[in-house]
Coordinates of C-alpha atoms (C1' of nucleotides) in Angstrom, one line a residue:
Chain U
M22 CA -43.1 -66.9 -102.8
K23 CA -44.3 -70.1 -104.5
K24 CA -43.9 -73.2 -102.4
D25 CA -45.7 -75.8 -104.5
T26 CA -42.9 -77.4 -106.5
K27 CA -39.7 -78.7 -105.2
I28 CA -36.8 -76.5 -106.3
S29 CA -33.7 -78.4 -107.6
N30 CA -30.5 -78.1 -105.8
A31 CA -28.8 -76.8 -109.0
V32 CA -31.0 -73.7 -108.7
I33 CA -30.2 -73.2 -105.0
K34 CA -26.5 -73.4 -105.6
R35 CA -26.8 -70.5 -108.0
L36 CA -28.7 -68.2 -105.7
P37 CA -25.7 -67.1 -103.6
R38 CA -23.9 -66.2 -106.8
Y39 CA -26.8 -64.1 -108.1
R40 CA -26.8 -62.4 -104.8
R41 CA -23.0 -61.6 -104.9
Y42 CA -23.3 -60.1 -108.3
L43 CA -26.4 -58.1 -107.3
K44 CA -24.4 -56.7 -104.3
E45 CA -21.6 -55.6 -106.6
L46 CA -24.2 -53.9 -108.9
Q47 CA -25.7 -52.2 -106.0
K48 CA -22.3 -50.9 -104.9
K49 CA -21.8 -49.5 -108.4
G50 CA -25.1 -47.7 -108.1
V51 CA -26.8 -49.7 -110.8
D52 CA -30.5 -49.9 -110.0
K53 CA -32.0 -52.0 -112.8
I54 CA -30.7 -54.9 -115.0
S55 CA -32.3 -57.0 -117.7
S56 CA -31.8 -60.8 -117.8
N57 CA -29.6 -60.2 -120.9
E58 CA -27.3 -57.7 -119.3
F59 CA -27.1 -59.9 -116.2
S60 CA -26.3 -62.9 -118.4
S61 CA -23.2 -61.3 -119.9
L62 CA -22.1 -60.3 -116.4
I63 CA -22.6 -63.5 -114.5
G64 CA -22.2 -66.1 -117.3
Y65 CA -25.5 -67.9 -117.1
T66 CA -27.9 -67.7 -120.0
A67 CA -30.7 -65.0 -119.8
S68 CA -33.2 -67.9 -120.1
Q69 CA -31.7 -69.7 -117.2
I70 CA -31.7 -66.5 -115.1
R71 CA -35.4 -65.9 -115.8
Q72 CA -36.3 -69.6 -115.2
D73 CA -34.3 -69.6 -111.9
L74 CA -35.9 -66.5 -110.5
N75 CA -39.4 -67.6 -111.6
N76 CA -39.2 -70.5 -109.3
F77 CA -39.7 -68.1 -106.5
G78 CA -41.9 -65.4 -108.0
G79 CA -42.2 -62.8 -110.7
F80 CA -39.5 -60.4 -109.5
G81 CA -39.1 -58.6 -112.8
Q82 CA -41.2 -56.3 -114.9
Q83 CA -41.8 -56.7 -118.6
G84 CA -40.2 -54.0 -120.7
Y85 CA -38.0 -52.9 -117.7
G86 CA -36.0 -55.7 -116.2
Y87 CA -35.2 -56.4 -112.6
N88 CA -34.7 -53.9 -109.8
V89 CA -31.2 -54.6 -108.4
E90 CA -31.9 -53.8 -104.8
G91 CA -35.3 -55.4 -104.8
L92 CA -34.0 -58.6 -106.3
Y93 CA -31.0 -58.6 -103.9
N94 CA -33.4 -58.4 -101.0
E95 CA -35.7 -61.1 -102.4
I96 CA -32.8 -63.6 -102.9
S97 CA -31.4 -62.8 -99.4
A98 CA -34.9 -63.6 -98.0
I99 CA -35.2 -66.8 -100.0
L100 CA -31.8 -67.9 -98.7
G101 CA -32.9 -67.1 -95.1
L102 CA -30.2 -64.4 -94.7
D103 CA -32.6 -62.0 -93.1
K104 CA -32.3 -64.2 -89.9
E105 CA -29.5 -64.7 -87.4
Y106 CA -27.8 -68.0 -86.9
K107 CA -25.9 -69.1 -83.8
M108 CA -23.1 -71.5 -84.5
I109 CA -20.6 -73.6 -82.6
I110 CA -17.4 -75.1 -83.8
V111 CA -16.5 -78.7 -82.8
G112 CA -12.7 -79.3 -82.9
A113 CA -10.3 -76.6 -81.9
G114 CA -7.4 -77.8 -84.1
N115 CA -6.0 -75.8 -87.0
L116 CA -9.1 -75.9 -89.1
G117 CA -11.5 -75.1 -86.2
Q118 CA -9.3 -72.2 -85.1
A119 CA -9.1 -71.0 -88.7
I120 CA -12.9 -70.8 -89.0
A121 CA -13.2 -69.1 -85.6
N122 CA -10.8 -66.5 -86.9
Y123 CA -12.3 -66.2 -90.3
T124 CA -15.0 -63.6 -89.5
Y125 CA -15.8 -62.8 -93.1
Y126 CA -19.3 -64.3 -92.8
Y127 CA -20.2 -62.6 -89.5
K128 CA -21.7 -59.6 -91.0
A129 CA -24.2 -61.8 -92.8
G130 CA -25.7 -62.9 -89.5
F131 CA -23.8 -66.0 -88.7
V132 CA -22.3 -65.8 -85.2
V133 CA -19.8 -68.2 -83.7
C134 CA -20.8 -68.6 -80.1
G135 CA -18.4 -71.2 -78.9
I136 CA -15.8 -73.8 -79.7
F137 CA -15.7 -77.4 -78.3
D138 CA -12.8 -79.8 -77.9
I139 CA -11.9 -82.8 -75.8
N140 CA -8.3 -81.8 -75.4
P141 CA -7.8 -80.4 -71.8
R142 CA -4.9 -78.2 -73.0
L143 CA -7.2 -76.3 -75.4
I144 CA -10.2 -76.0 -73.1
G145 CA -10.3 -72.5 -71.6
L146 CA -8.4 -70.8 -74.3
K147 CA -9.9 -68.0 -76.2
I148 CA -9.7 -67.9 -80.0
N149 CA -10.8 -64.6 -81.5
D150 CA -12.5 -63.9 -78.3
I151 CA -14.5 -67.2 -78.4
E152 CA -14.1 -69.6 -75.6
V153 CA -13.0 -73.2 -76.1
M154 CA -15.2 -75.4 -73.9
D155 CA -15.3 -79.0 -72.9
Y156 CA -17.0 -81.3 -75.4
E157 CA -18.6 -83.1 -72.5
N158 CA -21.0 -80.2 -72.0
I159 CA -21.9 -79.7 -75.7
V160 CA -25.5 -81.0 -75.6
E161 CA -26.4 -78.8 -72.6
Y162 CA -24.8 -75.8 -74.3
V163 CA -26.7 -76.3 -77.6
E164 CA -30.0 -76.7 -75.8
E165 CA -29.5 -73.7 -73.5
N166 CA -28.2 -71.3 -76.1
Q167 CA -30.4 -72.4 -78.9
I168 CA -27.6 -73.1 -81.3
N169 CA -28.7 -73.5 -84.9
I170 CA -25.6 -74.7 -86.7
G171 CA -22.8 -77.1 -85.8
I172 CA -19.5 -76.7 -87.6
I173 CA -17.6 -80.0 -87.7
C174 CA -13.8 -79.6 -87.7
T175 CA -12.9 -82.9 -86.2
T176 CA -11.0 -85.8 -87.7
K177 CA -13.0 -88.0 -90.1
D178 CA -13.1 -90.8 -87.4
S179 CA -15.1 -88.8 -84.9
A180 CA -17.1 -86.7 -87.2
Q181 CA -20.2 -89.0 -87.3
E182 CA -20.3 -89.3 -83.6
V183 CA -20.2 -85.6 -83.2
A184 CA -22.9 -85.2 -85.9
D185 CA -25.1 -87.6 -84.0
K186 CA -24.6 -85.7 -80.8
L187 CA -25.3 -82.3 -82.4
C188 CA -28.5 -83.6 -84.1
F189 CA -29.6 -85.0 -80.8
A190 CA -29.0 -81.7 -79.0
G191 CA -31.1 -80.0 -81.6
V192 CA -29.2 -78.1 -84.2
S193 CA -30.9 -77.7 -87.6
G194 CA -27.9 -77.6 -89.8
L195 CA -24.4 -79.0 -90.0
W196 CA -21.4 -77.4 -91.9
N197 CA -19.1 -80.3 -92.3
F198 CA -15.3 -79.9 -93.0
A199 CA -14.3 -83.4 -92.1
P200 CA -13.5 -85.6 -95.1
V201 CA -16.4 -88.0 -94.7
D202 CA -20.1 -88.2 -95.7
L203 CA -22.3 -87.9 -92.7
E204 CA -25.7 -89.5 -91.9
V205 CA -28.2 -87.0 -90.4
P206 CA -31.9 -87.1 -89.8
D207 CA -34.1 -85.7 -92.5
H208 CA -35.0 -82.5 -90.6
V209 CA -31.3 -81.6 -90.3
A210 CA -29.6 -79.8 -93.3
I211 CA -26.0 -80.6 -94.1
E212 CA -23.5 -78.9 -96.3
N213 CA -20.1 -80.4 -96.9
V214 CA -16.9 -78.6 -97.6
H215 CA -14.6 -81.4 -98.7
L216 CA -11.4 -79.4 -99.2
S217 CA -9.3 -82.4 -100.3
D218 CA -11.9 -83.5 -102.8
S219 CA -11.8 -80.0 -104.2
L220 CA -8.0 -80.1 -104.4
H221 CA -8.1 -83.5 -106.1
S222 CA -10.6 -82.2 -108.7
L223 CA -8.2 -79.3 -109.3
A224 CA -5.3 -81.7 -109.9
Y225 CA -7.4 -83.6 -112.4
H226 CA -8.1 -80.5 -114.5
M227 CA -4.5 -79.4 -114.3
N228 CA -3.4 -82.7 -115.9
R229 CA -6.2 -82.6 -118.4
N230 CA -5.1 -79.2 -119.6
A231 CA -1.5 -80.3 -119.8
T232 CA -2.3 -83.4 -122.0
E233 CA -5.2 -82.3 -124.0
N234 CA -3.1 -81.5 -127.1
E235 CA -1.3 -84.8 -127.1
Chain R
M4 CA -7.1 -94.9 -120.4
K5 CA -9.5 -93.7 -123.0
K6 CA -9.0 -90.1 -124.0
D7 CA -11.4 -89.7 -127.0
T8 CA -14.5 -88.3 -125.3
K9 CA -14.7 -85.4 -123.0
I10 CA -15.7 -86.5 -119.5
S11 CA -18.3 -84.4 -117.8
N12 CA -17.5 -82.5 -114.7
A13 CA -20.2 -84.3 -112.7
V14 CA -18.2 -87.5 -113.2
I15 CA -14.9 -85.9 -112.1
K16 CA -16.5 -84.5 -109.0
R17 CA -17.4 -88.0 -107.9
L18 CA -14.0 -89.5 -108.4
P19 CA -12.5 -88.2 -105.1
R20 CA -15.4 -89.6 -103.3
Y21 CA -15.0 -93.1 -104.9
R22 CA -11.4 -92.8 -103.9
R23 CA -12.2 -92.0 -100.2
Y24 CA -14.5 -95.0 -99.9
L25 CA -12.0 -97.3 -101.6
K26 CA -9.3 -96.2 -99.1
E27 CA -11.6 -97.1 -96.2
L28 CA -12.3 -100.5 -97.8
Q29 CA -8.6 -101.1 -98.2
K30 CA -8.1 -100.2 -94.5
K31 CA -10.7 -102.7 -93.5
G32 CA -8.9 -105.4 -95.6
V33 CA -11.6 -105.7 -98.2
D34 CA -10.0 -106.7 -101.5
K35 CA -12.9 -106.9 -103.9
I36 CA -16.3 -105.2 -104.3
S37 CA -19.1 -105.4 -106.8
S38 CA -20.8 -102.3 -108.2
N39 CA -23.9 -103.4 -106.2
E40 CA -22.1 -103.6 -102.9
F41 CA -20.3 -100.4 -103.6
S42 CA -23.6 -98.8 -104.4
S43 CA -25.2 -99.5 -101.0
L44 CA -22.0 -98.2 -99.4
I45 CA -21.5 -94.9 -101.3
G46 CA -25.1 -94.1 -102.3
Y47 CA -24.7 -93.9 -106.0
T48 CA -26.5 -96.4 -108.2
A49 CA -24.6 -99.5 -109.3
S50 CA -25.3 -98.4 -112.9
Q51 CA -23.8 -95.0 -112.3
I52 CA -20.7 -96.5 -110.7
R53 CA -20.1 -98.7 -113.7
Q54 CA -20.8 -95.9 -116.2
D55 CA -18.5 -93.6 -114.3
L56 CA -15.6 -96.0 -114.2
N57 CA -16.0 -97.1 -117.8
N58 CA -15.3 -93.5 -118.9
F59 CA -11.7 -94.3 -118.0
G60 CA -11.4 -98.0 -118.8
G61 CA -12.6 -101.5 -117.9
F62 CA -11.3 -101.8 -114.4
G63 CA -13.7 -104.5 -113.4
Q64 CA -14.0 -108.2 -114.2
Q65 CA -17.2 -109.9 -115.1
G66 CA -18.5 -112.3 -112.5
Y67 CA -16.0 -110.9 -109.9
G68 CA -16.3 -107.2 -109.4
Y69 CA -13.6 -104.6 -108.9
N70 CA -10.3 -105.1 -107.1
V71 CA -10.3 -102.5 -104.3
E72 CA -6.6 -101.7 -104.3
G73 CA -6.3 -101.7 -108.1
L74 CA -9.3 -99.4 -108.5
Y75 CA -7.9 -97.1 -105.8
N76 CA -4.7 -96.8 -107.6
E77 CA -6.4 -96.3 -111.0
I78 CA -8.5 -93.4 -109.6
S79 CA -5.5 -91.9 -107.9
A80 CA -3.7 -91.9 -111.2
I81 CA -6.7 -90.5 -113.1
L82 CA -6.8 -87.6 -110.7
G83 CA -3.1 -87.1 -111.0
L84 CA -2.4 -87.9 -107.4
D85 CA 0.7 -89.9 -108.3
K86 CA 2.5 -86.6 -108.8
E87 CA 3.7 -83.9 -106.5
Y88 CA 2.4 -80.4 -106.5
K89 CA 4.2 -77.3 -105.3
M90 CA 1.8 -74.6 -104.0
I91 CA 2.1 -71.1 -102.7
I92 CA -0.5 -69.2 -100.7
V93 CA -1.2 -65.6 -101.4
G94 CA -2.6 -63.7 -98.5
A95 CA -1.3 -64.3 -95.0
G96 CA -4.5 -63.3 -93.2
N97 CA -6.6 -65.7 -91.1
L98 CA -7.6 -67.8 -94.0
G99 CA -4.1 -68.0 -95.5
Q100 CA -2.6 -68.9 -92.2
A101 CA -5.3 -71.5 -91.6
I102 CA -4.5 -73.2 -94.9
A103 CA -0.8 -73.1 -94.2
N104 CA -1.5 -74.8 -90.9
Y105 CA -4.0 -77.3 -92.3
T106 CA -1.5 -79.9 -93.3
Y107 CA -4.1 -82.6 -93.9
Y108 CA -3.5 -82.8 -97.6
Y109 CA 0.3 -82.8 -97.4
K110 CA 0.6 -86.6 -97.5
A111 CA -1.3 -86.6 -100.8
G112 CA 1.6 -84.8 -102.5
F113 CA 0.5 -81.2 -102.2
V114 CA 3.3 -79.1 -100.6
V115 CA 3.0 -75.5 -99.5
C116 CA 6.3 -73.9 -100.3
G117 CA 5.7 -70.3 -99.4
I118 CA 3.2 -67.6 -98.4
F119 CA 3.0 -64.1 -99.9
D120 CA 1.6 -60.9 -98.5
I121 CA 2.0 -57.2 -99.0
N122 CA 1.9 -56.4 -95.3
P123 CA 5.4 -55.6 -94.0
R124 CA 4.5 -56.7 -90.5
L125 CA 3.8 -60.2 -91.8
I126 CA 6.7 -60.6 -94.2
G127 CA 9.5 -62.6 -92.5
L128 CA 7.2 -64.5 -90.2
K129 CA 7.1 -68.3 -90.3
I130 CA 3.7 -70.1 -90.2
N131 CA 4.0 -73.8 -89.7
D132 CA 7.6 -73.4 -90.8
I133 CA 6.6 -71.7 -94.1
E134 CA 8.1 -68.3 -94.7
V135 CA 5.9 -65.3 -95.4
M136 CA 7.5 -63.4 -98.3
D137 CA 7.0 -60.1 -100.0
Y138 CA 4.3 -60.2 -102.7
E139 CA 6.7 -58.0 -104.8
N140 CA 8.8 -61.1 -105.5
I141 CA 6.1 -63.5 -106.3
V142 CA 6.6 -63.9 -110.1
E143 CA 10.3 -64.5 -109.7
Y144 CA 9.6 -67.1 -107.0
V145 CA 7.0 -69.0 -109.0
E146 CA 9.3 -69.1 -112.0
E147 CA 12.4 -70.2 -110.0
N148 CA 10.7 -72.8 -107.9
Q149 CA 8.4 -74.1 -110.5
I150 CA 5.2 -73.6 -108.5
N151 CA 2.2 -75.5 -109.9
I152 CA -0.7 -74.1 -107.8
G153 CA -1.5 -70.7 -106.4
I154 CA -3.9 -70.6 -103.4
I155 CA -5.8 -67.3 -103.3
C156 CA -6.6 -66.1 -99.8
T157 CA -6.9 -62.4 -100.5
T158 CA -9.9 -60.1 -100.3
K159 CA -12.3 -60.3 -103.2
D160 CA -11.0 -56.9 -104.5
S161 CA -7.4 -58.0 -105.1
A162 CA -8.1 -61.6 -106.1
Q163 CA -8.3 -61.0 -109.8
E164 CA -5.1 -59.1 -109.9
V165 CA -3.4 -61.8 -108.0
A166 CA -4.8 -64.4 -110.3
D167 CA -3.5 -62.5 -113.3
K168 CA 0.0 -62.3 -111.8
L169 CA 0.0 -66.0 -110.9
C170 CA -1.1 -67.1 -114.4
F171 CA 1.5 -64.8 -115.9
A172 CA 4.2 -66.3 -113.7
G173 CA 3.2 -69.8 -114.9
V174 CA 1.1 -71.7 -112.4
S175 CA -1.2 -74.3 -114.0
G176 CA -3.9 -74.2 -111.3
L177 CA -5.6 -71.9 -108.9
W178 CA -7.4 -72.8 -105.7
N179 CA -9.5 -69.8 -105.0
F180 CA -10.9 -69.0 -101.6
A181 CA -11.9 -65.4 -102.3
P182 CA -15.6 -64.8 -102.8
V183 CA -15.4 -63.8 -106.5
D184 CA -15.4 -65.6 -109.8
L185 CA -12.0 -65.3 -111.5
E186 CA -11.1 -65.0 -115.2
V187 CA -8.2 -67.2 -116.1
P188 CA -6.6 -68.4 -119.4
D189 CA -7.9 -71.7 -120.8
H190 CA -4.7 -73.6 -119.9
V191 CA -5.0 -72.7 -116.2
A192 CA -7.4 -74.8 -114.1
I193 CA -9.4 -73.2 -111.4
E194 CA -11.3 -74.6 -108.4
N195 CA -13.3 -72.3 -106.2
V196 CA -14.1 -72.8 -102.5
H197 CA -16.8 -70.3 -101.9
L198 CA -17.3 -70.7 -98.2
S199 CA -20.0 -68.1 -97.8
D200 CA -21.9 -69.5 -100.8
S201 CA -21.8 -72.9 -99.0
L202 CA -23.1 -71.4 -95.8
H203 CA -25.9 -69.6 -97.6
S204 CA -27.0 -72.7 -99.3
L205 CA -27.0 -74.4 -95.8
A206 CA -29.2 -71.6 -94.5
Y207 CA -31.6 -72.1 -97.4
H208 CA -32.0 -75.8 -96.6
M209 CA -32.4 -75.2 -92.9
N210 CA -35.3 -72.9 -93.6
R211 CA -36.9 -75.3 -96.1
N212 CA -36.7 -78.1 -93.6
A213 CA -38.4 -75.9 -91.0
T214 CA -41.3 -74.8 -93.3
E215 CA -41.9 -77.8 -95.4
N216 CA -44.8 -79.1 -93.4
E217 CA -46.6 -75.8 -93.3
Chain Q
dT2 C1' -48.9 -46.7 -128.8
dA3 C1' -44.4 -49.0 -129.9
dG4 C1' -40.5 -51.1 -127.9
dA5 C1' -38.5 -53.8 -124.6
dT6 C1' -38.3 -57.5 -121.7
dT7 C1' -40.4 -60.6 -118.8
dG8 C1' -42.9 -65.1 -117.6
dT9 C1' -43.8 -69.4 -119.3
dT10 C1' -44.4 -73.2 -122.5
dA11 C1' -42.1 -76.2 -125.8
dA12 C1' -37.7 -78.2 -127.6
dT13 C1' -33.3 -79.8 -126.8
dC14 C1' -29.6 -81.5 -124.6
dG15 C1' -27.1 -84.1 -121.2
dA16 C1' -26.9 -87.0 -117.3
dT17 C1' -28.8 -90.9 -114.8
dT18 C1' -31.0 -95.3 -114.7
dA19 C1' -32.5 -99.7 -116.6
dA20 C1' -31.7 -103.6 -119.3
dC21 C1' -29.2 -107.2 -121.2
dA22 C1' -25.7 -109.4 -123.9
dA23 C1' -20.8 -110.3 -123.2
dT24 C1' -17.6 -112.7 -120.5
dC25 C1' -14.9 -114.0 -116.5
Chain V
dT27 C1' -20.3 -125.4 -117.1
dA28 C1' -23.4 -122.3 -114.3
dG29 C1' -23.5 -118.1 -111.8
dA30 C1' -22.2 -113.7 -111.2
dT31 C1' -21.2 -109.3 -112.5
dT32 C1' -19.3 -106.3 -115.7
dG33 C1' -19.4 -103.2 -120.0
dT34 C1' -22.4 -101.0 -123.0
dT35 C1' -26.6 -99.8 -125.4
dA36 C1' -31.2 -98.1 -125.0
dA37 C1' -34.8 -95.7 -122.2
dT38 C1' -35.9 -92.3 -119.0
dC39 C1' -35.5 -88.4 -116.4
dG40 C1' -34.3 -83.7 -115.3
dA41 C1' -32.1 -79.5 -116.4
dT42 C1' -31.0 -76.1 -119.8
dT43 C1' -32.0 -73.4 -123.8
dA44 C1' -35.0 -71.5 -127.2
dA45 C1' -39.2 -69.4 -128.6
dC46 C1' -42.9 -66.4 -128.1
dA47 C1' -47.1 -64.6 -126.2
dA48 C1' -48.2 -61.6 -122.3
dT49 C1' -47.6 -57.1 -120.5
dC50 C1' -45.3 -53.2 -118.6

DNA sequence: TAGATTGTTAATCGATTAACAATC
DNA sequence: TAGATTGTTAATCGATTAACAATC
């Protein structure tokens, strides 16, 4: 795998999608695909597909195309999905509980180990078999259990404080569902899921569609 | 508001963020802001801020800056947040229930009117006071209640079929949480929330941070 | 070998940033 | 008026697409 040049985020954001389509192809028993065939399936240009993949190595073979299973495995490895990740959720409100219950991603190696909250009424509860613990003890827990990812499901007002504490405790990634932009040290990765931003963008496009023939 | 030129999606995606920061400024009692001040707050260049806003109109005033409340209202109107939206959720599993409970966005005019499922054990239940109804009756319901947005919380295998039905029934937007890319007619807007893609992208960046000094 | 298709360089397109004249 | 800051044009940068030589 090449490591010399910095790969743009636009490319990274496309990798999980390539991987999803490759999984489907695998399920259908397809074992090779050309960039042209892949293009008409996934909706990126063949040129873009080849460019994207060549950021990481020459996975194809001239005159043949790409091996579906091989490429799937390569992309999984590039994304780091051959590892296991230990996660905790901060905030046991509706959103936090939802994520605790939403086990879709488990199989891909992301395990929710615990949930933290400050509300004494929630502490001790089990959600999807995961214990709700006291936020007081979060630093200790992260250190002792080598937690990799913190999932922030708090209100926007406490999100930064929680982020600071998690970074201090040693997580290397934050998955942020609070509707704020968080400051984190350079060595911590952050991914935001701004649900309301997404809904607002949907609203924009709905209105544009409605008025575009005026 | 100018309507002549097509505005790029990159711009649209920034609008909700501008709006969030403007809301915070309003709360703090700030009533004007220059593009330079806004830049150091929000992290976009002053130039970009002025370019973005001028896609929609001249909201600022030379020598003064932008009126915080005025700009907030303008952006809200551009996004279509001065209207009300009626939504239904399809799929009363963990994710669907979570979204039904996650009332954060309600105040912004997005109302969940109903939830639909095919599972007879779930039909009739109330989640956050919203009734779970039989998927059989969904077209009729959408038509009669003038539902604007369908929220897809099904498995990836039934998502396209649900999308087709919702489009046929007359929704003008889809908020898709299923991990597939859906085909919809041109007049229907779609916004995807691919949670696992987001998590995979986080994993990538975590590993990049860990290895970048090798 | 001939045909197919990649890997990669070059051209194009679009988005961001810089500069500055307009103007409040 | 003088100073500040926008609106807008021009320059730059980066990402996408096209083209084609390399090669399986």
